[in-house]
Amino acid sequence: LLRRGVSGVTNREVFIEGTAALRSDFADDERLAVIFEDGLRIYRNSGELISETPFDGSPPTFCAISKGYVSMLFGSGQTLTDTELAVYDKNGRSVYRVTTGSIGNVRELAADGQDVYIRTGEGILCVTDKGNRLAEATVHKDTLTLLITENGELMACTPAFAHRIDPSDFTPVS
């Protein structure tokens, strides 16, 4: 069961039966993205299956669904080795897939459309819509989660405060 609300009022419920999902959210107003152990499935709000994309091997370690895109990070261990970032559109078609190499101490994946942010113990890695490493930024050591506002601003949230991460806080990755 997924509920989508406007101003706290539930206006849509979608029931999908079967195996438990790793992550699910609305990819847009008419489509629901559901990530299962064995693949990505896109449904209409009516529950009708639109597309199914099986995974080659293991399920994703981290997932994010945002603005018509589904982002997934594949890898294993605390330091994700042979890491791959895959981004799909709201219809389940591959937009890009890139090997990022080893990424140490991954804690979270957040996305703003095709732009993907990978939070590690050391900071944030930003990946562009073409799958290129764009830049890195440091975050407070107590950061619990990343939040992307409706205006597309990236926020780092700690137990005591939240602060905006300005694009100028990022430095290019060489």
Short mmCIF file of C-alpha atoms in Angstrom, two decimals:
data_model
loop_
_atom_site.label_atom_id
_atom_site.label_comp_id
_atom_site.label_asym_id
_atom_site.label_seq_id
_atom_site.Cartn_x
_atom_site.Cartn_y
_atom_site.Cartn_z
CA LEU A 1 0.00 0.00 0.00
CA LEU A 2 1.29 3.42 -0.94
CA ARG A 3 -0.48 6.66 -0.19
CA ARG A 4 0.16 9.95 -1.86
CA GLY A 5 -1.13 13.02 -0.14
CA VAL A 6 -1.41 16.70 -0.86
CA SER A 7 -1.21 18.96 2.20
CA GLY A 8 -1.48 15.91 4.43
CA VAL A 9 -4.69 14.63 2.81
CA THR A 10 -4.53 11.18 1.26
CA ASN A 11 -5.71 11.32 -2.32
CA ARG A 12 -4.35 8.16 -3.84
CA GLU A 13 -3.78 4.57 -2.74
CA VAL A 14 -2.19 1.83 -4.83
CA PHE A 15 -2.19 -1.82 -3.78
CA ILE A 16 0.52 -4.12 -5.18
CA GLU A 17 0.39 -7.75 -4.11
CA GLY A 18 3.32 -10.14 -4.08
CA THR A 19 6.81 -10.09 -2.68
CA ALA A 20 7.98 -7.37 -0.30
CA ALA A 21 9.51 -4.30 -1.91
CA LEU A 22 12.90 -2.84 -1.02
CA ARG A 23 11.68 0.66 -1.90
CA SER A 24 8.67 2.23 -3.56
CA ASP A 25 7.47 5.71 -4.38
CA PHE A 26 5.62 7.64 -7.04
CA ALA A 27 7.89 8.29 -10.05
CA ASP A 28 5.37 10.89 -11.24
CA ASP A 29 1.67 11.61 -10.81
CA GLU A 30 0.65 8.56 -12.84
CA ARG A 31 3.42 6.02 -12.22
CA LEU A 32 4.61 4.04 -9.23
CA ALA A 33 8.18 2.69 -9.12
CA VAL A 34 8.71 -0.44 -7.01
CA ILE A 35 12.16 -1.94 -6.43
CA PHE A 36 12.08 -5.62 -5.56
CA GLU A 37 14.95 -8.03 -4.79
CA ASP A 38 14.92 -9.24 -8.39
CA GLY A 39 14.13 -6.11 -10.39
CA LEU A 40 12.46 -2.75 -10.96
CA ARG A 41 8.77 -2.63 -11.80
CA ILE A 42 6.81 0.40 -12.94
CA TYR A 43 3.04 0.42 -12.40
CA ARG A 44 0.23 2.74 -13.35
CA ASN A 45 -1.70 4.12 -10.42
CA SER A 46 -4.40 1.58 -11.28
CA GLY A 47 -1.90 -1.20 -10.41
CA GLU A 48 -1.35 -2.21 -14.07
CA LEU A 49 2.25 -3.25 -14.75
CA ILE A 50 3.91 -0.97 -17.34
CA SER A 51 7.43 -2.40 -17.37
CA GLU A 52 9.71 -4.81 -15.60
CA THR A 53 13.52 -4.61 -15.55
CA PRO A 54 15.28 -7.60 -13.97
CA PHE A 55 18.58 -7.12 -12.11
CA ASP A 56 21.73 -8.92 -13.19
CA GLY A 57 22.92 -10.42 -9.91
CA SER A 58 22.39 -8.79 -6.54
CA PRO A 59 19.68 -6.27 -5.66
CA PRO A 60 20.66 -2.61 -5.22
CA THR A 61 22.28 -1.57 -1.95
CA PHE A 62 20.81 1.95 -2.02
CA CYS A 63 17.83 3.40 -3.95
CA ALA A 64 16.23 6.79 -4.55
CA ILE A 65 13.10 7.76 -6.52
CA SER A 66 12.68 11.39 -7.59
CA LYS A 67 11.11 13.57 -10.30
CA GLY A 68 10.42 10.80 -12.78
CA TYR A 69 13.68 8.90 -12.23
CA VAL A 70 14.77 5.85 -10.27
CA SER A 71 18.40 5.72 -9.10
CA MET A 72 20.06 2.59 -7.72
CA LEU A 73 23.55 1.92 -6.40
CA PHE A 74 24.81 -1.64 -6.75
CA GLY A 75 27.83 -2.96 -4.80
CA SER A 76 28.76 -5.09 -1.82
CA GLY A 77 30.38 -4.68 1.58
CA GLN A 78 30.71 -1.61 3.79
CA THR A 79 33.13 -0.17 1.24
CA LEU A 80 31.15 -0.76 -1.92
CA THR A 81 33.49 -2.35 -4.43
CA ASP A 82 32.88 -2.47 -8.18
CA THR A 83 30.06 -0.02 -7.58
CA GLU A 84 27.58 0.73 -10.36
CA LEU A 85 25.09 3.57 -10.41
CA ALA A 86 22.04 2.93 -12.59
CA VAL A 87 19.39 5.54 -13.39
CA TYR A 88 16.06 4.67 -15.05
CA ASP A 89 13.26 6.91 -16.30
CA LYS A 90 9.63 6.78 -15.12
CA ASN A 91 8.90 4.08 -17.74
CA GLY A 92 11.69 1.78 -16.52
CA ARG A 93 14.05 2.53 -19.43
CA SER A 94 17.75 2.90 -18.69
CA VAL A 95 18.93 6.53 -18.79
CA TYR A 96 22.53 5.77 -17.84
CA ARG A 97 24.61 3.20 -16.00
CA VAL A 98 28.10 4.01 -14.84
CA THR A 99 30.78 2.16 -12.89
CA THR A 100 31.97 4.41 -10.09
CA GLY A 101 34.67 2.11 -8.70
CA SER A 102 35.02 1.69 -4.95
CA ILE A 103 33.13 4.15 -2.79
CA GLY A 104 34.00 4.05 0.90
CA ASN A 105 31.44 3.94 3.68
CA VAL A 106 28.28 4.72 1.68
CA ARG A 107 25.43 5.81 3.93
CA GLU A 108 22.72 7.11 1.62
CA LEU A 109 21.60 7.80 -1.91
CA ALA A 110 19.50 10.88 -2.70
CA ALA A 111 18.36 12.13 -6.09
CA ASP A 112 16.97 15.26 -7.68
CA GLY A 113 15.79 14.02 -11.06
CA GLN A 114 18.82 12.68 -12.90
CA ASP A 115 21.33 14.28 -10.49
CA VAL A 116 22.36 11.76 -7.84
CA TYR A 117 24.02 12.44 -4.48
CA ILE A 118 25.94 9.64 -2.74
CA ARG A 119 26.55 10.40 0.96
CA THR A 120 29.56 8.68 2.47
CA GLY A 121 31.23 8.95 5.86
CA GLU A 122 33.55 11.51 4.30
CA GLY A 123 31.09 13.72 2.39
CA ILE A 124 28.87 13.82 -0.69
CA LEU A 125 29.66 12.77 -4.22
CA CYS A 126 27.44 14.38 -6.90
CA VAL A 127 26.91 12.50 -10.17
CA THR A 128 25.44 14.36 -13.16
CA ASP A 129 22.68 13.34 -15.55
CA LYS A 130 25.27 11.89 -17.92
CA GLY A 131 26.75 9.63 -15.27
CA ASN A 132 29.86 11.76 -14.81
CA ARG A 133 31.34 12.54 -11.42
CA LEU A 134 30.68 16.20 -11.02
CA ALA A 135 31.97 17.20 -7.62
CA GLU A 136 32.41 16.40 -3.96
CA ALA A 137 31.45 18.31 -0.82
CA THR A 138 32.04 17.73 2.87
CA VAL A 139 29.18 17.53 5.35
CA HIS A 140 28.93 17.75 9.13
CA LYS A 141 29.98 14.47 10.79
CA ASP A 142 26.59 14.20 12.52
CA THR A 143 24.60 14.32 9.26
CA LEU A 144 21.76 11.81 9.46
CA THR A 145 20.17 12.29 6.06
CA LEU A 146 20.06 14.36 2.90
CA LEU A 147 16.87 16.11 1.92
CA ILE A 148 16.05 17.71 -1.40
CA THR A 149 13.48 20.48 -1.10
CA GLU A 150 10.68 21.16 -3.57
CA ASN A 151 12.89 23.96 -4.96
CA GLY A 152 15.71 21.49 -5.64
CA GLU A 153 17.94 22.67 -2.80
CA LEU A 154 20.12 20.03 -1.14
CA MET A 155 19.92 20.03 2.66
CA ALA A 156 22.06 18.08 5.14
CA CYS A 157 20.07 17.25 8.28
CA THR A 158 21.68 16.58 11.68
CA PRO A 159 19.98 15.95 15.05
CA ALA A 160 20.40 19.65 15.92
CA PHE A 161 20.03 21.51 12.63
CA ALA A 162 19.65 21.36 8.86
CA HIS A 163 21.80 23.38 6.52
CA ARG A 164 21.69 24.09 2.81
CA ILE A 165 24.55 22.74 0.73
CA ASP A 166 25.24 25.41 -1.82
CA PRO A 167 26.49 24.42 -5.29
CA SER A 168 29.64 26.46 -4.50
CA ASP A 169 30.35 24.04 -1.61
CA PHE A 170 31.21 21.35 -4.17
CA THR A 171 34.69 21.04 -5.62
CA PRO A 172 35.35 19.30 -8.95
CA VAL A 173 36.56 15.73 -8.83
CA SER A 174 39.76 15.19 -10.76
#
